Coordinates of C-alpha atoms in Angstrom, one line a residue:
X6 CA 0.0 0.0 0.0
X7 CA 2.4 2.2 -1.0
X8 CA 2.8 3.8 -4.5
X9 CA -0.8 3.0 -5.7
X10 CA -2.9 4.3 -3.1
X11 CA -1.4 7.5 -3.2
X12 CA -2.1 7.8 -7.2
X13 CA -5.9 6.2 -6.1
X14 CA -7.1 7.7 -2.9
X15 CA -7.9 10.7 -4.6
X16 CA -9.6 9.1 -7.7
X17 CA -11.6 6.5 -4.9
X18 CA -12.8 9.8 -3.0
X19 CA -14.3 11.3 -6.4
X20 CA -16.2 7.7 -7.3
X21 CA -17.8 8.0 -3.3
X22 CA -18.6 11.8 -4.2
X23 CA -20.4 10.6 -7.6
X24 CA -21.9 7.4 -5.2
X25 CA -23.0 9.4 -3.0
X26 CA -25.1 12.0 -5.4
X27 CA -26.0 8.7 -7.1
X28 CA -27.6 7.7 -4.5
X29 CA -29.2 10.8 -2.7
X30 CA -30.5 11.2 -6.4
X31 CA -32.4 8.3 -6.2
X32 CA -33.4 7.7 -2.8
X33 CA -34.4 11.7 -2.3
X34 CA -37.5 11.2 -4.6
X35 CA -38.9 8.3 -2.9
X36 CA -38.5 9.7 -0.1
X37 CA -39.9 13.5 -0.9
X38 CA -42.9 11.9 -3.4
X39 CA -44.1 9.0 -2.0
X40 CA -47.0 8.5 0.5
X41 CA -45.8 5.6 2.2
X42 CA -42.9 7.4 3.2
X43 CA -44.0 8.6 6.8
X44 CA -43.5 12.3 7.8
X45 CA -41.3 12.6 9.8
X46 CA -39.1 10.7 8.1
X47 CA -39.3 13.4 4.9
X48 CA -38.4 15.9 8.0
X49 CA -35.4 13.9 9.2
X50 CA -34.4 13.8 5.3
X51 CA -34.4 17.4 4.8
X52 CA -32.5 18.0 8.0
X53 CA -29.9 15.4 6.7
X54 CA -29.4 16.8 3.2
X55 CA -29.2 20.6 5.0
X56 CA -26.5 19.2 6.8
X57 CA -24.5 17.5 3.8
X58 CA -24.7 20.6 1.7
X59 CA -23.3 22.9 5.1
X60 CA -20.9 20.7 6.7
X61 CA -19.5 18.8 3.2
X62 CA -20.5 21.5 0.7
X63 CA -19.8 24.6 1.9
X64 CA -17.4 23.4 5.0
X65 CA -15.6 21.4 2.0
X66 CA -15.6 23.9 -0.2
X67 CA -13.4 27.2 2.1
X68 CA -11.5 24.1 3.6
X69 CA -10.2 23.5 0.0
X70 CA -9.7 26.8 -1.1
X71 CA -8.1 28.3 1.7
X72 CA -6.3 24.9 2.5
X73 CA -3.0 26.5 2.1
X74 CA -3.6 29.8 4.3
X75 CA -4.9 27.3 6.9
X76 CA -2.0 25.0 6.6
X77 CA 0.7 27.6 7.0
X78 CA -1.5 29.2 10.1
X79 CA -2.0 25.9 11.7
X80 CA 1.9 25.5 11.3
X81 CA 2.7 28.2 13.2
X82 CA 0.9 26.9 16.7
X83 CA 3.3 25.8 19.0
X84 CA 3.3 22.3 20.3
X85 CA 3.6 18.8 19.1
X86 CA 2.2 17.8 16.3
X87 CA 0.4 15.2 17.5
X88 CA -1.4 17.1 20.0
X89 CA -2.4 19.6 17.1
X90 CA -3.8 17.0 15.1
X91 CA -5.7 15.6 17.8
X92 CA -6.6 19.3 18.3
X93 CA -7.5 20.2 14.9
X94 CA -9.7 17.0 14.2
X95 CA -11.4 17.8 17.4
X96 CA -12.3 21.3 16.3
X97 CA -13.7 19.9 13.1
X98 CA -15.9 17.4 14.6
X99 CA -17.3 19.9 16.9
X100 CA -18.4 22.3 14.3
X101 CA -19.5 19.5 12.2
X102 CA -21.8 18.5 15.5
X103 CA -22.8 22.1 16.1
X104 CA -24.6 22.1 12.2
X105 CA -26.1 18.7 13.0
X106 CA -27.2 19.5 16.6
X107 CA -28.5 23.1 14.8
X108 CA -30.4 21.4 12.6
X109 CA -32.5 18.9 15.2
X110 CA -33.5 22.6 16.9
X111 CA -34.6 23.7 13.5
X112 CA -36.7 20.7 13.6
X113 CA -40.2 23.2 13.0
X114 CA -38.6 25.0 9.8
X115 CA -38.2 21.3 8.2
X116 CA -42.0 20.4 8.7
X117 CA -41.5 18.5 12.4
X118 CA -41.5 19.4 16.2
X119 CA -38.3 20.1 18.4
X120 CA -36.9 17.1 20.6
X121 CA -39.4 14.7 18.6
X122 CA -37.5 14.5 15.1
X123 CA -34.2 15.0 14.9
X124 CA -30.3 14.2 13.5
X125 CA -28.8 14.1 16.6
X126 CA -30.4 12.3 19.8
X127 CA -30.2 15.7 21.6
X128 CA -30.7 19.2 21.2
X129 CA -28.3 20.5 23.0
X130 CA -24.8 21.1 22.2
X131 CA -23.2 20.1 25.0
X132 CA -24.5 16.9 25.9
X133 CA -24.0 15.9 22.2
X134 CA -20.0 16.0 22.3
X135 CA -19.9 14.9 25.6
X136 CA -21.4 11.8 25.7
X137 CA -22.4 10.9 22.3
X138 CA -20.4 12.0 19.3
X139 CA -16.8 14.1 19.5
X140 CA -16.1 12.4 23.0
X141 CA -16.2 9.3 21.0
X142 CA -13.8 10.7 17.8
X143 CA -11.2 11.9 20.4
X144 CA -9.7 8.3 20.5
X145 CA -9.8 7.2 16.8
X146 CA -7.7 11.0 16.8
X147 CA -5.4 10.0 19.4
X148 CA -4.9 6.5 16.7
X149 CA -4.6 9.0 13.5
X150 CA -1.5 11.3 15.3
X151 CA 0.0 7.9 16.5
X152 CA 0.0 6.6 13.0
X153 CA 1.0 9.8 11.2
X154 CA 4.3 10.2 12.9
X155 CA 5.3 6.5 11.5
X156 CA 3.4 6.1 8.6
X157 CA 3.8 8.1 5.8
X158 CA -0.1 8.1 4.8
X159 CA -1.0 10.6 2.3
X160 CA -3.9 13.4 3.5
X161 CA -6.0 11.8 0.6
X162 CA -5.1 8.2 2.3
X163 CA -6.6 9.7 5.9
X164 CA -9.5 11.5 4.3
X165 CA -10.7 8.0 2.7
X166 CA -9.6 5.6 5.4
X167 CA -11.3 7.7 8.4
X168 CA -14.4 8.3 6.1
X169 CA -14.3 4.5 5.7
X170 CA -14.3 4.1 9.7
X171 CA -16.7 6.5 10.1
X172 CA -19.2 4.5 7.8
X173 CA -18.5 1.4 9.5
X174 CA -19.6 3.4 12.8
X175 CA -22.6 4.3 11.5
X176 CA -23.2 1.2 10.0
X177 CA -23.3 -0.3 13.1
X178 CA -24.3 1.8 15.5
X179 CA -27.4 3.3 13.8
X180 CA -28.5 1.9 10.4
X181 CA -26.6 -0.8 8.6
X182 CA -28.1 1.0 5.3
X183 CA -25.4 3.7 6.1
X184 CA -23.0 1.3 4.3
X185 CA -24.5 2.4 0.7
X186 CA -24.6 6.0 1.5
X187 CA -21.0 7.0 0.3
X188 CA -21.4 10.3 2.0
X189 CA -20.3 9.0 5.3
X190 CA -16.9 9.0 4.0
X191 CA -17.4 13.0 3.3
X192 CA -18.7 13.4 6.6
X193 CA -16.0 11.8 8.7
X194 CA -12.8 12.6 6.3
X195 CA -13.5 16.5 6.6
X196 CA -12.5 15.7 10.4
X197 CA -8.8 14.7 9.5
X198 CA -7.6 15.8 6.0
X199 CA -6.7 19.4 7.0
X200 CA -5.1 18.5 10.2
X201 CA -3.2 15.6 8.3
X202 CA -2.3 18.5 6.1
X203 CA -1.0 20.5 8.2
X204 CA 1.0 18.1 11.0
X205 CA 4.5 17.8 10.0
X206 CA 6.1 15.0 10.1
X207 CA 9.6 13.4 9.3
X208 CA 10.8 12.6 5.9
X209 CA 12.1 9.2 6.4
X210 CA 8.3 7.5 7.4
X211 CA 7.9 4.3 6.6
X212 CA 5.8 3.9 3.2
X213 CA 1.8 2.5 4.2
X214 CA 1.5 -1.1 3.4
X215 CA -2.0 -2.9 2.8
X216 CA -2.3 -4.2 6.8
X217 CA -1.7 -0.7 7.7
X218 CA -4.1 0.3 5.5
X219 CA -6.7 -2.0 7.3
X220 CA -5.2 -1.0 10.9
X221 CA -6.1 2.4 10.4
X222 CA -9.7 1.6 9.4
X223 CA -9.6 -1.0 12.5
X224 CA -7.6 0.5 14.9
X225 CA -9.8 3.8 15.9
X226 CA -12.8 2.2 15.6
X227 CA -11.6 -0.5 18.3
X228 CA -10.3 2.9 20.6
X229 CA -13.3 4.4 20.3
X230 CA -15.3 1.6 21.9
X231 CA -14.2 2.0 25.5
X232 CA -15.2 5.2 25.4
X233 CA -18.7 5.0 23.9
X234 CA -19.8 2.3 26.7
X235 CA -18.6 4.9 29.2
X236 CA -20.3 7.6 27.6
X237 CA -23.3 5.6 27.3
X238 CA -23.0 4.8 31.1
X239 CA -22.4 8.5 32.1
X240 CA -25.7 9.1 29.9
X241 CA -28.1 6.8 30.7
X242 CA -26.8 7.3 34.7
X243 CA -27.9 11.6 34.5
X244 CA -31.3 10.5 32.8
X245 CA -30.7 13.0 30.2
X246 CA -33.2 13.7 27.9
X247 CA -33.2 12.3 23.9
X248 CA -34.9 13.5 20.9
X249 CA -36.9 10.5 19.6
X250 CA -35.5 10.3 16.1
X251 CA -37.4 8.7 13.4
X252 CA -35.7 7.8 10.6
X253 CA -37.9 5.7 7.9
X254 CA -36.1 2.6 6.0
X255 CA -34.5 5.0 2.8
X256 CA -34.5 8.1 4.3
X257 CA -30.5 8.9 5.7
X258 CA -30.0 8.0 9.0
X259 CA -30.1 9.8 11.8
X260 CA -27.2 10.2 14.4

């Protein structure tokens, strides 16, 4: 895993983009223009998409064009690398979460009712990093600056590889359907590519092999587990309260 994934990360990242516009372009229709499709499940839909074309569209979009003014900034921060990549990736996923979690509080402006449809299982901020989403990325993070400093994985390589972790973790821990939704891999490799951008690291890393290829799918998905049955402890011990999310079979799943 050397050579050719760094020629086709990039070119696999494209075929998920056109997959996953593929797929939205068929699965939006049924969703919007039939009557068996249940309400609330159009209003958890139009949530989603909101959030695809904010977080992935337009987040994706100034990311890449002012990747090189963020690079050099990012650069500039003292401390070790590491650390800022754990950083950065952190800071990602929390504005990512702060669309979604915006979004499930829009809930009347997309046809449904606050804390009864929803993206997230919350509305409010807080308790979404803390014990259901970012608290649970921090790990696989941790995994990603471990594995930068040894392996010399392209930011391409970490964009797909997270976005394929990420799609595994939605897989199964909401809807196995989120395998065939390629935007997952969007979602989830917006978290890492700048920060993998921007960490330097030392010339002489070892080239990636195949097996490191599938460690660093594996490897901060496994991480994150401790922490999600803590989290899920933490939560269900304060009796917090949950949106009740309901996501019809076709419509994108909630989170």
């Amino acid at each position: 895993m050397s050579a050719t994934p760094r020629l086709s990360a990039p070119w696999l990242i494209r075929l998920a983009g056109a997959w996953s516009l593929t797929v939205l372009a068929i699965v939006c229709p049924i969703v919007f223009l039939s009557d068996a499709v249940p309400a609330d499940a159009k209003v958890v839909t139009r949530m989603m998409l909101t959030a695809l074309v904010l977080w992935v569209g337009v987040g994706g979009a100034l990311m890449l064009r002012h990747r090189e003014a963020i690079v050099r900034w990012w650069r500039a921060v003292p401390g070790p690398e590491s650390l800022k990549f754990v950083a950065g990736a952190t800071a990602l996923a929390c504005i990512e979460e702060a669309i979604t979690v915006t979004m499930t509080n829009l809930a009347p402006v997309f046809g449904g009712t606050r804390g009864v449809e929803g993206i997230t299982n919350t509305t409010n901020y807080l308790h979404l990093i803390l014990l259901h989403s970012v608290i649970v990325f921090v790990p696989a993070f941790v995994v990603w600056g471990w594995l930068l400093r040894r392996y010399a994985f392209a930011p391409a390589q970490v964009f797909l590889l997270y976005g394929v972790t990420g799609t595994l973790a939605e897989a199964l821990s909401v809807r196995l359907d989120s395998l065939l939704a390629g935007y997952w891999i969007f979602v989830y490799g917006l978290f890492v590519w700048l920060p993998a951008e921007a960490m330097r690291r030392p010339p002489d890393l070892c080239p990636p092999r195949l097996r490191h290829g599938v460690a660093a799918v594996v490897l901060p998905f496994v991480a994150a587990i401790p922490v999600a049955f803590v989290a899920i402890g933490v939560d269900r011990a304060l009796g917090l309260e949950h949106v009740a999310m309901h996501a019809a079979a076709g419509a994108p799943p909630a989170r």
